[in-house]
PDB file of C-alpha atoms in Angstrom:
ATOM      1  CA  MET A   1      13.568 -19.599 -15.658  1.00  0.00           C
ATOM      2  CA  THR A   2      11.331 -16.562 -15.844  1.00  0.00           C
ATOM      3  CA  THR A   3      12.970 -13.154 -15.659  1.00  0.00           C
ATOM      4  CA  LEU A   4      11.307 -10.440 -13.656  1.00  0.00           C
ATOM      5  CA  PHE A   5      10.945  -8.449 -16.893  1.00  0.00           C
ATOM      6  CA  ASP A   6       8.803 -11.110 -18.608  1.00  0.00           C
ATOM      7  CA  GLY A   7       5.241 -10.056 -19.312  1.00  0.00           C
ATOM      8  CA  PHE A   8       5.883  -6.308 -19.553  1.00  0.00           C
ATOM      9  CA  TYR A   9       2.659  -4.634 -20.621  1.00  0.00           C
ATOM     10  CA  GLN A  10       2.155  -1.388 -18.724  1.00  0.00           C
ATOM     11  CA  MET A  11       3.681   1.976 -17.925  1.00  0.00           C
ATOM     12  CA  GLY A  12       1.959   3.343 -14.826  1.00  0.00           C
ATOM     13  CA  PHE A  13       1.920   7.092 -14.180  1.00  0.00           C
ATOM     14  CA  VAL A  14       0.489   9.349 -11.503  1.00  0.00           C
ATOM     15  CA  ALA A  15      -1.218  12.630 -12.337  1.00  0.00           C
ATOM     16  CA  ARG A  16      -2.642  15.507 -10.346  1.00  0.00           C
ATOM     17  CA  ASP A  17      -5.635  15.942 -12.695  1.00  0.00           C
ATOM     18  CA  LEU A  18      -6.738  13.116 -15.015  1.00  0.00           C
ATOM     19  CA  ASP A  19      -8.729  15.401 -17.314  1.00  0.00           C
ATOM     20  CA  GLN A  20      -5.784  17.714 -17.908  1.00  0.00           C
ATOM     21  CA  ALA A  21      -3.230  14.891 -18.105  1.00  0.00           C
ATOM     22  CA  THR A  22      -5.186  12.844 -20.656  1.00  0.00           C
ATOM     23  CA  ALA A  23      -5.862  15.973 -22.740  1.00  0.00           C
ATOM     24  CA  ALA A  24      -2.140  16.820 -22.684  1.00  0.00           C
ATOM     25  CA  LEU A  25      -1.159  13.276 -23.740  1.00  0.00           C
ATOM     26  CA  GLY A  26      -3.626  13.543 -26.602  1.00  0.00           C
ATOM     27  CA  LYS A  27      -2.221  16.870 -27.744  1.00  0.00           C
ATOM     28  CA  ARG A  28       1.477  16.052 -27.255  1.00  0.00           C
ATOM     29  CA  PHE A  29       1.620  12.368 -28.143  1.00  0.00           C
ATOM     30  CA  GLY A  30      -1.596  11.537 -30.001  1.00  0.00           C
ATOM     31  CA  VAL A  31      -3.010   9.299 -27.244  1.00  0.00           C
ATOM     32  CA  LYS A  32      -6.619  10.436 -27.283  1.00  0.00           C
ATOM     33  CA  HIS A  33      -8.783   7.493 -26.271  1.00  0.00           C
ATOM     34  CA  PHE A  34      -8.836   6.405 -22.628  1.00  0.00           C
ATOM     35  CA  ARG A  35     -11.093   4.302 -20.457  1.00  0.00           C
ATOM     36  CA  ARG A  36     -11.826   6.075 -17.168  1.00  0.00           C
ATOM     37  CA  LYS A  37     -12.547   4.032 -14.068  1.00  0.00           C
ATOM     38  CA  ARG A  38     -12.815   4.596 -10.331  1.00  0.00           C
ATOM     39  CA  ALA A  39     -10.139   2.225  -9.030  1.00  0.00           C
ATOM     40  CA  SER A  40     -10.942   2.753  -5.340  1.00  0.00           C
ATOM     41  CA  PRO A  41     -12.494   5.406  -3.096  1.00  0.00           C
ATOM     42  CA  THR A  42      -9.180   7.337  -3.226  1.00  0.00           C
ATOM     43  CA  MET A  43      -8.024   6.626  -6.781  1.00  0.00           C
ATOM     44  CA  ASP A  44      -9.302   7.261 -10.300  1.00  0.00           C
ATOM     45  CA  ALA A  45      -7.571   5.730 -13.298  1.00  0.00           C
ATOM     46  CA  ALA A  46      -7.417   6.190 -17.058  1.00  0.00           C
ATOM     47  CA  HIS A  47      -6.138   3.413 -19.336  1.00  0.00           C
ATOM     48  CA  ALA A  48      -5.159   3.383 -23.002  1.00  0.00           C
ATOM     49  CA  TRP A  49      -3.391   0.889 -25.236  1.00  0.00           C
ATOM     50  CA  VAL A  50      -0.640   2.233 -27.466  1.00  0.00           C
ATOM     51  CA  GLY A  51       0.471  -0.713 -29.548  1.00  0.00           C
ATOM     52  CA  SER A  52       1.131  -3.567 -27.124  1.00  0.00           C
ATOM     53  CA  THR A  53       1.771  -1.229 -24.177  1.00  0.00           C
ATOM     54  CA  MET A  54      -0.912  -0.001 -21.835  1.00  0.00           C
ATOM     55  CA  LEU A  55      -0.678   3.452 -20.309  1.00  0.00           C
ATOM     56  CA  GLU A  56      -2.214   3.744 -16.869  1.00  0.00           C
ATOM     57  CA  LEU A  57      -2.715   7.172 -15.321  1.00  0.00           C
ATOM     58  CA  ILE A  58      -3.687   7.326 -11.659  1.00  0.00           C
ATOM     59  CA  GLN A  59      -5.112  10.353  -9.877  1.00  0.00           C
ATOM     60  CA  VAL A  60      -5.159  10.071  -6.104  1.00  0.00           C
ATOM     61  CA  SER A  61      -7.101  11.953  -3.464  1.00  0.00           C
ATOM     62  CA  ALA A  62      -6.721  12.344   0.288  1.00  0.00           C
ATOM     63  CA  GLY A  63      -6.212   9.029   2.014  1.00  0.00           C
ATOM     64  CA  ALA A  64      -4.566   7.305  -0.958  1.00  0.00           C
ATOM     65  CA  PRO A  65      -1.558   5.086  -0.241  1.00  0.00           C
ATOM     66  CA  ASP A  66       1.754   6.922   0.215  1.00  0.00           C
ATOM     67  CA  ILE A  67       3.233   4.774  -2.551  1.00  0.00           C
ATOM     68  CA  TYR A  68       1.350   7.051  -4.993  1.00  0.00           C
ATOM     69  CA  THR A  69       1.029  10.412  -3.270  1.00  0.00           C
ATOM     70  CA  ALA A  70       4.779  11.015  -3.092  1.00  0.00           C
ATOM     71  CA  TYR A  71       4.972  10.920  -6.912  1.00  0.00           C
ATOM     72  CA  VAL A  72       2.174  13.291  -7.895  1.00  0.00           C
ATOM     73  CA  PRO A  73       3.613  16.074 -10.073  1.00  0.00           C
ATOM     74  CA  GLU A  74       2.813  19.704  -9.311  1.00  0.00           C
ATOM     75  CA  GLU A  75       1.741  20.599 -12.863  1.00  0.00           C
ATOM     76  CA  PRO A  76      -1.917  19.508 -13.365  1.00  0.00           C
ATOM     77  CA  SER A  77      -1.345  18.366 -16.969  1.00  0.00           C
ATOM     78  CA  ALA A  78       1.888  16.473 -16.233  1.00  0.00           C
ATOM     79  CA  VAL A  79       2.349  12.784 -15.518  1.00  0.00           C
ATOM     80  CA  ARG A  80       5.178  11.113 -13.608  1.00  0.00           C
ATOM     81  CA  LEU A  81       6.301   7.535 -14.206  1.00  0.00           C
ATOM     82  CA  HIS A  82       5.503   5.455 -11.142  1.00  0.00           C
ATOM     83  CA  HIS A  83       5.723   1.777 -12.103  1.00  0.00           C
ATOM     84  CA  HIS A  84       6.167  -0.760 -14.828  1.00  0.00           C
ATOM     85  CA  GLY A  85       3.486  -3.442 -14.953  1.00  0.00           C
ATOM     86  CA  PHE A  86       4.236  -7.087 -15.646  1.00  0.00           C
ATOM     87  CA  ARG A  87       1.488  -9.607 -16.353  1.00  0.00           C
ATOM     88  CA  VAL A  88       2.142 -13.060 -14.929  1.00  0.00           C
ATOM     89  CA  ALA A  89       1.164 -16.019 -17.089  1.00  0.00           C
ATOM     90  CA  ASP A  90       0.271 -18.712 -14.535  1.00  0.00           C
ATOM     91  CA  ALA A  91       0.192 -19.754 -10.872  1.00  0.00           C
ATOM     92  CA  ALA A  92       3.635 -21.403 -10.936  1.00  0.00           C
ATOM     93  CA  ILE A  93       5.258 -18.223 -12.258  1.00  0.00           C
ATOM     94  CA  TRP A  94       3.289 -16.150  -9.720  1.00  0.00           C
ATOM     95  CA  ASP A  95       4.709 -18.300  -6.923  1.00  0.00           C
ATOM     96  CA  GLU A  96       8.218 -17.994  -8.395  1.00  0.00           C
ATOM     97  CA  ILE A  97       7.970 -14.202  -8.646  1.00  0.00           C
ATOM     98  CA  ASN A  98       6.789 -13.943  -5.043  1.00  0.00           C
ATOM     99  CA  ARG A  99       9.696 -16.147  -3.931  1.00  0.00           C
ATOM    100  CA  ARG A 100      12.232 -14.103  -5.911  1.00  0.00           C
ATOM    101  CA  ILE A 101      10.910 -10.815  -4.534  1.00  0.00           C
ATOM    102  CA  GLU A 102      11.263 -12.187  -1.024  1.00  0.00           C
ATOM    103  CA  GLU A 103      14.782 -13.514  -1.726  1.00  0.00           C
ATOM    104  CA  ALA A 104      15.811 -10.124  -3.148  1.00  0.00           C
ATOM    105  CA  GLY A 105      14.608  -8.473   0.054  1.00  0.00           C
ATOM    106  CA  TRP A 106      12.428  -5.984  -1.782  1.00  0.00           C
ATOM    107  CA  ALA A 107       9.745  -4.253   0.228  1.00  0.00           C
ATOM    108  CA  THR A 108       6.211  -4.823  -1.009  1.00  0.00           C
ATOM    109  CA  PRO A 109       4.266  -1.731   0.052  1.00  0.00           C
ATOM    110  CA  MET A 110       1.113  -2.985  -1.666  1.00  0.00           C
ATOM    111  CA  ARG A 111      -0.094  -6.482  -2.362  1.00  0.00           C
ATOM    112  CA  GLY A 112      -3.398  -8.222  -2.399  1.00  0.00           C
ATOM    113  CA  ALA A 113      -6.190  -9.825  -4.346  1.00  0.00           C
ATOM    114  CA  VAL A 114      -9.534  -8.451  -5.515  1.00  0.00           C
ATOM    115  CA  MET A 115     -12.406  -9.782  -7.595  1.00  0.00           C
ATOM    116  CA  ASP A 116     -12.770 -12.847  -5.369  1.00  0.00           C
ATOM    117  CA  GLY A 117      -9.066 -13.615  -5.723  1.00  0.00           C
ATOM    118  CA  GLN A 118      -9.082 -13.482  -9.516  1.00  0.00           C
ATOM    119  CA  LEU A 119      -6.879 -10.362  -9.721  1.00  0.00           C
ATOM    120  CA  ASN A 120      -3.683 -10.711  -7.693  1.00  0.00           C
ATOM    121  CA  TYR A 121      -1.153  -7.891  -7.509  1.00  0.00           C
ATOM    122  CA  ILE A 122       2.079  -7.018  -5.824  1.00  0.00           C
ATOM    123  CA  TYR A 123       4.107  -3.828  -5.934  1.00  0.00           C
ATOM    124  CA  ALA A 124       7.805  -4.508  -5.401  1.00  0.00           C
ATOM    125  CA  ASP A 125      10.000  -1.587  -4.405  1.00  0.00           C
ATOM    126  CA  THR A 126      12.560  -1.768  -7.202  1.00  0.00           C
ATOM    127  CA  ARG A 127      13.325   1.955  -7.070  1.00  0.00           C
ATOM    128  CA  ALA A 128      16.978   1.375  -6.129  1.00  0.00           C
ATOM    129  CA  GLN A 129      17.418  -0.810  -9.231  1.00  0.00           C
ATOM    130  CA  THR A 130      15.112   0.854 -11.778  1.00  0.00           C
ATOM    131  CA  GLY A 131      14.057   4.191 -10.299  1.00  0.00           C
ATOM    132  CA  ILE A 132      10.406   3.107 -10.058  1.00  0.00           C
ATOM    133  CA  TYR A 133       8.206   0.385  -8.597  1.00  0.00           C
ATOM    134  CA  SER A 134       7.463  -2.902 -10.353  1.00  0.00           C
ATOM    135  CA  GLU A 135       3.876  -4.146 -10.320  1.00  0.00           C
ATOM    136  CA  PHE A 136       3.186  -7.813 -10.974  1.00  0.00           C
ATOM    137  CA  VAL A 137      -0.371  -8.861 -11.820  1.00  0.00           C
ATOM    138  CA  TYR A 138      -1.776 -12.387 -12.070  1.00  0.00           C
ATOM    139  CA  LEU A 139      -5.274 -12.651 -13.533  1.00  0.00           C
ATOM    140  CA  THR A 140      -7.608 -15.648 -13.538  1.00  0.00           C
ATOM    141  CA  GLY A 141     -11.269 -16.235 -14.367  1.00  0.00           C
ATOM    142  CA  ALA A 142     -13.322 -13.132 -15.152  1.00  0.00           C
ATOM    143  CA  ALA A 143     -10.346 -10.878 -14.327  1.00  0.00           C
ATOM    144  CA  THR A 144      -8.594 -12.004 -17.527  1.00  0.00           C
ATOM    145  CA  SER A 145     -10.973  -9.734 -19.456  1.00  0.00           C
ATOM    146  CA  ILE A 146     -10.562  -6.680 -17.197  1.00  0.00           C
ATOM    147  CA  TYR A 147      -8.741  -4.705 -19.899  1.00  0.00           C
ATOM    148  CA  ASP A 148     -10.889  -5.790 -22.863  1.00  0.00           C
ATOM    149  CA  ASP A 149     -12.663  -2.415 -23.009  1.00  0.00           C
ATOM    150  CA  VAL A 150      -9.500  -0.316 -22.866  1.00  0.00           C
ATOM    151  CA  PRO A 151      -9.312   1.618 -26.154  1.00  0.00           C
ATOM    152  CA  HIS A 152      -6.491   1.206 -28.649  1.00  0.00           C
ATOM    153  CA  ASN A 153      -4.806   4.328 -29.993  1.00  0.00           C
TER     154      ASN A 153
END
């Protein structure tokens, strides 16, 4: 049986200012190379690999989902941990994870599919158990290469 911690690959943070936050991570922790991308009309993201873990920094603007806006730190160069990301290996495990989330009674404030259904995601509200959200991502087709251009530090 799959555990809900299988496939850990990402620490997701929110930031008030991506430029200042990425510069601060470079200065403080040596993470200097990020890929910047507009994730949606209300969200910009920066991604970097550090070993086998991806850092994702999200900057939100007006109209962004509440799931993010409540976590934005006051300090422009600070980041705040928002979610752990788990990559799902196949459709059977994706179905199992969805079933287990439902059985646990966890709210799912965000879920959906983009890229013609090739990138499936679900945010489970695991804050009572872990202090943060858990994001599960199932990639197929062209979406499996979505992180290929994220720099390694």
